[in-house]
PDB file of C-alpha atoms in Angstrom:
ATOM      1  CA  UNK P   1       0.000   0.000   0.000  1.00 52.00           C
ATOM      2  CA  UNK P   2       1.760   3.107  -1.541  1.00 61.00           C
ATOM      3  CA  UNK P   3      -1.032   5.470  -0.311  1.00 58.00           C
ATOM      4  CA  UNK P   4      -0.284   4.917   3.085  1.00 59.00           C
ATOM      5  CA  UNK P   5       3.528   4.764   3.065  1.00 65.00           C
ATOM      6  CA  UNK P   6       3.208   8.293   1.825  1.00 68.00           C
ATOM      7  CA  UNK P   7       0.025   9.849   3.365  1.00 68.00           C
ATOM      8  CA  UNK P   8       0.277   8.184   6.641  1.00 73.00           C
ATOM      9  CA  UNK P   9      -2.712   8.467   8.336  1.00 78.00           C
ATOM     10  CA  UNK P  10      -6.299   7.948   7.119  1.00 79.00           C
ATOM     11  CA  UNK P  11      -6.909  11.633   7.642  1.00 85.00           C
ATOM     12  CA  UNK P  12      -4.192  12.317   5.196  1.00 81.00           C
ATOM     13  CA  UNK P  13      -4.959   9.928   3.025  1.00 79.00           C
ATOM     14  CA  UNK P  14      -8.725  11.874   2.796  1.00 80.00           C
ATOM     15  CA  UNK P  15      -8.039  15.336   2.957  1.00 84.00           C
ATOM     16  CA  UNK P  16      -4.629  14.745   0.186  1.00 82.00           C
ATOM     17  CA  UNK P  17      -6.139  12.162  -2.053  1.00 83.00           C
ATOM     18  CA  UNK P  18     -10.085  11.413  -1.420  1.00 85.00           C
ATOM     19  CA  UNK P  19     -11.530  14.825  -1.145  1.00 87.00           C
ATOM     20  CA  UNK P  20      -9.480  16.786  -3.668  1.00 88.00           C
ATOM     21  CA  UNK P  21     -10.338  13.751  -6.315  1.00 88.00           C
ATOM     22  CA  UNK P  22     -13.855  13.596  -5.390  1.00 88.00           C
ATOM     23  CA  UNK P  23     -14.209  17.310  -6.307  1.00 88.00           C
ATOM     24  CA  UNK P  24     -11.937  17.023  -9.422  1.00 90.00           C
ATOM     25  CA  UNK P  25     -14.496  14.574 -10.748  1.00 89.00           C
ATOM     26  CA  UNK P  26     -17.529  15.804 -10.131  1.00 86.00           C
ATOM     27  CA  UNK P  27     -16.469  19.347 -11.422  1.00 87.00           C
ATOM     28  CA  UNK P  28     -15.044  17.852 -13.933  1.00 88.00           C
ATOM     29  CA  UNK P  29     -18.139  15.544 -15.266  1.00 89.00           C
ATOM     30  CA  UNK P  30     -20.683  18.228 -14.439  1.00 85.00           C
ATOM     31  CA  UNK P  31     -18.902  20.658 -16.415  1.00 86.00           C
ATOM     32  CA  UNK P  32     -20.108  18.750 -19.719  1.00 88.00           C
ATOM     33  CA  UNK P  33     -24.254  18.967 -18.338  1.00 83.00           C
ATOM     34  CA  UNK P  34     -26.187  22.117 -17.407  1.00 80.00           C
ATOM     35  CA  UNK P  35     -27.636  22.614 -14.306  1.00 75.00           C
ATOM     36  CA  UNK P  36     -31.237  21.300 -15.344  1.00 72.00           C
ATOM     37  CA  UNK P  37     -29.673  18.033 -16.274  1.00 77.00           C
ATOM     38  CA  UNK P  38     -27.058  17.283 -13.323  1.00 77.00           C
ATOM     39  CA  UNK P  39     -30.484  18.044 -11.469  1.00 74.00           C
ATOM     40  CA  UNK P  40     -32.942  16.250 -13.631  1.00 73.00           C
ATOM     41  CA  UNK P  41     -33.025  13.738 -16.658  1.00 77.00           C
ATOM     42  CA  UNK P  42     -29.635  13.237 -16.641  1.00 83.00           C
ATOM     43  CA  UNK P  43     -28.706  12.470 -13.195  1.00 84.00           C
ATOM     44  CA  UNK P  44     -28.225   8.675 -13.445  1.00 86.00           C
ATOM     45  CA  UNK P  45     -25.880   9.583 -16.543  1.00 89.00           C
ATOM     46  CA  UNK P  46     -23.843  11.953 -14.801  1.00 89.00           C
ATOM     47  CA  UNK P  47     -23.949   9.415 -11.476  1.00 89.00           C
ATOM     48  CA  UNK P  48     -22.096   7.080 -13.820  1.00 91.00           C
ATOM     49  CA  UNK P  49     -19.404   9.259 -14.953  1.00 91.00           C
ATOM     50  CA  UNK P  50     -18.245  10.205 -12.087  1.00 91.00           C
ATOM     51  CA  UNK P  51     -18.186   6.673 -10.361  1.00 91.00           C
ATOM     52  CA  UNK P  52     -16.071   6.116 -13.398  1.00 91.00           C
ATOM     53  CA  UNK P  53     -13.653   9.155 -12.427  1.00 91.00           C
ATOM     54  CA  UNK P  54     -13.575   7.994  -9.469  1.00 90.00           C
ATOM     55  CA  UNK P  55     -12.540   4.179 -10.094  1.00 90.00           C
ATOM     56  CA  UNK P  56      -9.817   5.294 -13.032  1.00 88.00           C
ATOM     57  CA  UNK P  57      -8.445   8.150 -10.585  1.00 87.00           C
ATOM     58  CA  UNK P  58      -8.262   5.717  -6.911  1.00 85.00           C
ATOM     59  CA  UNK P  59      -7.076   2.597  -9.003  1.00 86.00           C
ATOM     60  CA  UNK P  60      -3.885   4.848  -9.414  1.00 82.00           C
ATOM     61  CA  UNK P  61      -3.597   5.076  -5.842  1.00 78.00           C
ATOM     62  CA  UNK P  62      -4.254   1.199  -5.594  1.00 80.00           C
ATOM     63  CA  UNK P  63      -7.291   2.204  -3.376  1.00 81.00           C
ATOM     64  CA  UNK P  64     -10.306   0.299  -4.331  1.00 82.00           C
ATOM     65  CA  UNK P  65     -13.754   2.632  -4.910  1.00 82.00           C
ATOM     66  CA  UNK P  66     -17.033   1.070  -4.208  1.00 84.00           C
ATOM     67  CA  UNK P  67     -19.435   3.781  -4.068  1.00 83.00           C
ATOM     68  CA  UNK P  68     -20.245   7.778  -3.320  1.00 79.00           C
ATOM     69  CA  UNK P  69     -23.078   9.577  -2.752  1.00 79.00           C
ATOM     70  CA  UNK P  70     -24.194  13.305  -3.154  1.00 75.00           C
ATOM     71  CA  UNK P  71     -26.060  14.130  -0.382  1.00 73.00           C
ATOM     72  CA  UNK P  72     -26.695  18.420  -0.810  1.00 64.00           C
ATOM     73  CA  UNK P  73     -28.027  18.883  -4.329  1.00 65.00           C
ATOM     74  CA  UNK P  74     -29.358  22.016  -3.235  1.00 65.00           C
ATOM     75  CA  UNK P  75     -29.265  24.027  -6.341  1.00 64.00           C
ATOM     76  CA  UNK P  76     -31.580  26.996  -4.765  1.00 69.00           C
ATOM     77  CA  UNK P  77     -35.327  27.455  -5.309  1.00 76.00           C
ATOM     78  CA  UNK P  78     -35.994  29.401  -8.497  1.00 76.00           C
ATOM     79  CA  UNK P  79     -33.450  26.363 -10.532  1.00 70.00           C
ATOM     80  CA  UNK P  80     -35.386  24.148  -9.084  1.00 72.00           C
ATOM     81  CA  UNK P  81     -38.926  25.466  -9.817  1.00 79.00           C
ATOM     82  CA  UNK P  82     -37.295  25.536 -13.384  1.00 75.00           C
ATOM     83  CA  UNK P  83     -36.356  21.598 -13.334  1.00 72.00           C
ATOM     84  CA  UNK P  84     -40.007  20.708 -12.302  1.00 78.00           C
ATOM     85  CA  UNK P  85     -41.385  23.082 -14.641  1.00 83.00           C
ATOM     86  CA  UNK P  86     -38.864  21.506 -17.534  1.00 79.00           C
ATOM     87  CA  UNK P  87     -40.075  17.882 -16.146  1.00 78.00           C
ATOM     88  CA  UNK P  88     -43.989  18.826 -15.922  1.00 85.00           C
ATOM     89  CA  UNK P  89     -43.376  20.303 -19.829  1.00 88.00           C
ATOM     90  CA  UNK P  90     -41.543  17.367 -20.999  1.00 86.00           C
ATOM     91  CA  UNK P  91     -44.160  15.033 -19.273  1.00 90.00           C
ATOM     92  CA  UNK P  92     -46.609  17.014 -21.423  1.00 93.00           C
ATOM     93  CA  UNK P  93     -45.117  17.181 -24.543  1.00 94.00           C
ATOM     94  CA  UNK P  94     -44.560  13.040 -24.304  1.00 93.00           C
ATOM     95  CA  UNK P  95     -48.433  12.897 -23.273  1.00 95.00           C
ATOM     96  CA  UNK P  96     -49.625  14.900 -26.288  1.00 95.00           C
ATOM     97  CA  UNK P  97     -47.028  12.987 -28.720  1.00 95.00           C
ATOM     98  CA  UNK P  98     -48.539   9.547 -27.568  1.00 96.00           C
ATOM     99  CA  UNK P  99     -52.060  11.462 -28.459  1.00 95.00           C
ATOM    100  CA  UNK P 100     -51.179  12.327 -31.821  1.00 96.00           C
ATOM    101  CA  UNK P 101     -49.827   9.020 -32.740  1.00 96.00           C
ATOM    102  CA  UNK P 102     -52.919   7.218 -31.098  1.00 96.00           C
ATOM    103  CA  UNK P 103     -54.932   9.258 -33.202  1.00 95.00           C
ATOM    104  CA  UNK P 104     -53.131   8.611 -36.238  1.00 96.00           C
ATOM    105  CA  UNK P 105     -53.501   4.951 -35.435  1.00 95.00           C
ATOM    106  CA  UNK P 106     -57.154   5.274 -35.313  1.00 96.00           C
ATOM    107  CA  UNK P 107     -57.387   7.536 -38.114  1.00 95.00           C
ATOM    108  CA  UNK P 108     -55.463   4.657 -40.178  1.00 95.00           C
ATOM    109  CA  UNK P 109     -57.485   1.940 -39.328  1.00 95.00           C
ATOM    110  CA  UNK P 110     -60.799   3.687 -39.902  1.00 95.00           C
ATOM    111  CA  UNK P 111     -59.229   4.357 -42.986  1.00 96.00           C
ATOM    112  CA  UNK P 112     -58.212   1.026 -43.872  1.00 95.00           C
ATOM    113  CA  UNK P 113     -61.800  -0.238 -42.869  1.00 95.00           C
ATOM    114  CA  UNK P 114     -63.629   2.280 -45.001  1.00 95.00           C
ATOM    115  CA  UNK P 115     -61.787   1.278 -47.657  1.00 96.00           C
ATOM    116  CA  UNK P 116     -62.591  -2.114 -47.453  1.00 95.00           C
ATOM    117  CA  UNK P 117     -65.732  -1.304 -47.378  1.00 94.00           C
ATOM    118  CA  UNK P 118     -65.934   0.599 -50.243  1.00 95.00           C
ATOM    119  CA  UNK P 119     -63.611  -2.735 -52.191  1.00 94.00           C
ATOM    120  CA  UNK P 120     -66.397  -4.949 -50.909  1.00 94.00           C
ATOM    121  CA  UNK P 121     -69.314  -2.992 -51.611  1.00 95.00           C
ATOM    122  CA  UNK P 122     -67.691  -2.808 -55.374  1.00 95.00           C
ATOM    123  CA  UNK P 123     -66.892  -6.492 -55.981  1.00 96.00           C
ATOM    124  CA  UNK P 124     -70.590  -7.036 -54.908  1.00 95.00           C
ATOM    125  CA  UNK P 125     -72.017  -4.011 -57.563  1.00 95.00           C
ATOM    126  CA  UNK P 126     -69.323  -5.770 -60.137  1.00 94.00           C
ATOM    127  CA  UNK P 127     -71.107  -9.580 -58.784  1.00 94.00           C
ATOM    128  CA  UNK P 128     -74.501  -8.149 -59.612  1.00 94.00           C
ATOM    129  CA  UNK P 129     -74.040  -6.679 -62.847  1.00 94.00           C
ATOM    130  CA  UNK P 130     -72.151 -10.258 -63.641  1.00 94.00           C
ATOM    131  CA  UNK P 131     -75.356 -11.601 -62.810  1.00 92.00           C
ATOM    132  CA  UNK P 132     -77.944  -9.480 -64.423  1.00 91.00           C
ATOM    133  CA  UNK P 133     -75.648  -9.442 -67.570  1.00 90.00           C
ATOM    134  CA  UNK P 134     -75.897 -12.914 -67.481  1.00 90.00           C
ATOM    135  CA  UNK P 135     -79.653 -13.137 -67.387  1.00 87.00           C
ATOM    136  CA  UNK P 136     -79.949 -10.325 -69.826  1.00 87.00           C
ATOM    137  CA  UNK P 137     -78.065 -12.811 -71.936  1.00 86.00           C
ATOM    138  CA  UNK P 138     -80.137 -15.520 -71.508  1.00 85.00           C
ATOM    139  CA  UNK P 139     -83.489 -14.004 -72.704  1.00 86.00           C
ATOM    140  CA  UNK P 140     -83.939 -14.937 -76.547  1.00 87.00           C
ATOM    141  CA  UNK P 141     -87.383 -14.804 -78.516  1.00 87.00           C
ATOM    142  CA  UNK P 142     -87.705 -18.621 -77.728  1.00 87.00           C
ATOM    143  CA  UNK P 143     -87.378 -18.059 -73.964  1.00 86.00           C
ATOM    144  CA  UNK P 144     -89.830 -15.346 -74.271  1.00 87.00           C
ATOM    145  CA  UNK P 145     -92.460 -17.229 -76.448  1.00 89.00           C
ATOM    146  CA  UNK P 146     -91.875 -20.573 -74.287  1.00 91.00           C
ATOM    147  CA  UNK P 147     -92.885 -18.449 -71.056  1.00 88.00           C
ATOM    148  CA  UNK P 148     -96.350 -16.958 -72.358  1.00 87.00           C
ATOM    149  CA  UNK P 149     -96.951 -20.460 -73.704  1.00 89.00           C
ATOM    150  CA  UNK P 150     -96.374 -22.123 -70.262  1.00 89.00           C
ATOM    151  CA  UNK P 151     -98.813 -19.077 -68.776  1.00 87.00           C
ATOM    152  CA  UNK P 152    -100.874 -19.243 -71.242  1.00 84.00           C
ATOM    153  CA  UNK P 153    -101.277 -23.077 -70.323  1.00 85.00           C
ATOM    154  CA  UNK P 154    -101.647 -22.528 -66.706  1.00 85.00           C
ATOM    155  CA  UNK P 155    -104.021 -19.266 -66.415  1.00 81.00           C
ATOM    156  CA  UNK P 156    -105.691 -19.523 -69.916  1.00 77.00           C
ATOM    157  CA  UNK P 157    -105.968 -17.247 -73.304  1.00 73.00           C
ATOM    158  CA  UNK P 158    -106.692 -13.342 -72.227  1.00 65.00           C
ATOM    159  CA  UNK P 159    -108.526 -11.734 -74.913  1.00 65.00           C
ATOM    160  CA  UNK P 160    -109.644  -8.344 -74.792  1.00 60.00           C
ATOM    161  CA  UNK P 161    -113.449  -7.263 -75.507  1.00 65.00           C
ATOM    162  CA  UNK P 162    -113.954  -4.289 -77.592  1.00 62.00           C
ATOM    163  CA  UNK P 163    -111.535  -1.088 -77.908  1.00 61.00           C
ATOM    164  CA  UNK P 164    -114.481   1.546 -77.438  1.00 60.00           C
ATOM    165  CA  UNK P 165    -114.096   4.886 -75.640  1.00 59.00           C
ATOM    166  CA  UNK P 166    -114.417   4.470 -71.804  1.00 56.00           C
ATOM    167  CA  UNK P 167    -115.549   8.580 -71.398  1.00 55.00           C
ATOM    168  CA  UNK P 168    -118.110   9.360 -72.760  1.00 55.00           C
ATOM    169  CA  UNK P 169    -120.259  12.891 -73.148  1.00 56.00           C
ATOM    170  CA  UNK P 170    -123.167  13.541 -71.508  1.00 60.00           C
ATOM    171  CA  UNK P 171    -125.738  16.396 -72.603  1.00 56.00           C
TER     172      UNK P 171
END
């Protein structure tokens, strides 16, 4: 243990080693992040970085990190108003993008459905004229002349009695 043959005493070994690399780091990592994110989104990110510092700068020491925690984050009222303000906004702006793309979900479908609706309502107008086509095709003369014989068989000959006026004048 090199750290101690130099430093002596624990006390040394904080206030010449621990403490000045501790603040090294974290001024160091939250010189890359605003204030918003150091105290917001990006916490866990900046966390990280400087547990890395930390491990790269002690293993030089052969002193082995485990862990650190920053315990005043007191940044002062109005920046942290901001943050929750920035986190409320974000929070809204997430909520109203997950709107829009619900809505342009439903907007698809219904227009998906409509339009196979409108597919199915003209394979069945295509069916139908298929069909009447067909039967318009099958009506000849001989059809037509078989058909008033067959009613003629069943309901008997209809013959029409005189082609007189119906009105007549009265003086």
């Amino acid at each position: 243990m090199t750290v101690f043959s130099n430093y002596t005493t624990l006390k040394t070994v904080n206030d010449s080693v621990v403490s000045p690399a501790v603040q090294r780091a974290i001024e160091s990592v939250t010189g890359n992040y605003d204030i918003y994110d150091v105290l917001g989104d990006k916490r866990t990110e900046v966390y990280e970085a400087i547990d890395k510092a930390l491990k790269e700068k002690f293993e030089s020491y052969d002193l082995e990190f485990v862990s650190f925690t920053i315990t005043d984050q007191d940044a002062g009222d109005e920046i942290e108003a901001a943050i929750k303000n920035e986190s409320v906004k974000q929070k809204e702006i997430d909520t109203a993008k997950q709107e829009q793309e619900k809505a342009k979900v439903e907007a698809d479908t219904k227009k998906v459905q409509a339009q196979a609706e409108a597919d199915a309502g003209i394979i069945k107008a295509e069916g139908e004229a298929k069909a009447n086509k067909a039967k318009s095709d099958s009506i000849t003369d001989n059809l037509i002349r078989m058909k008033e014989a067959e009613a003629r068989e069943k309901h008997g000959w209809v013959t029409v009695n005189g082609a007189g006026s119906v009105i007549t004048n009265k003086e």
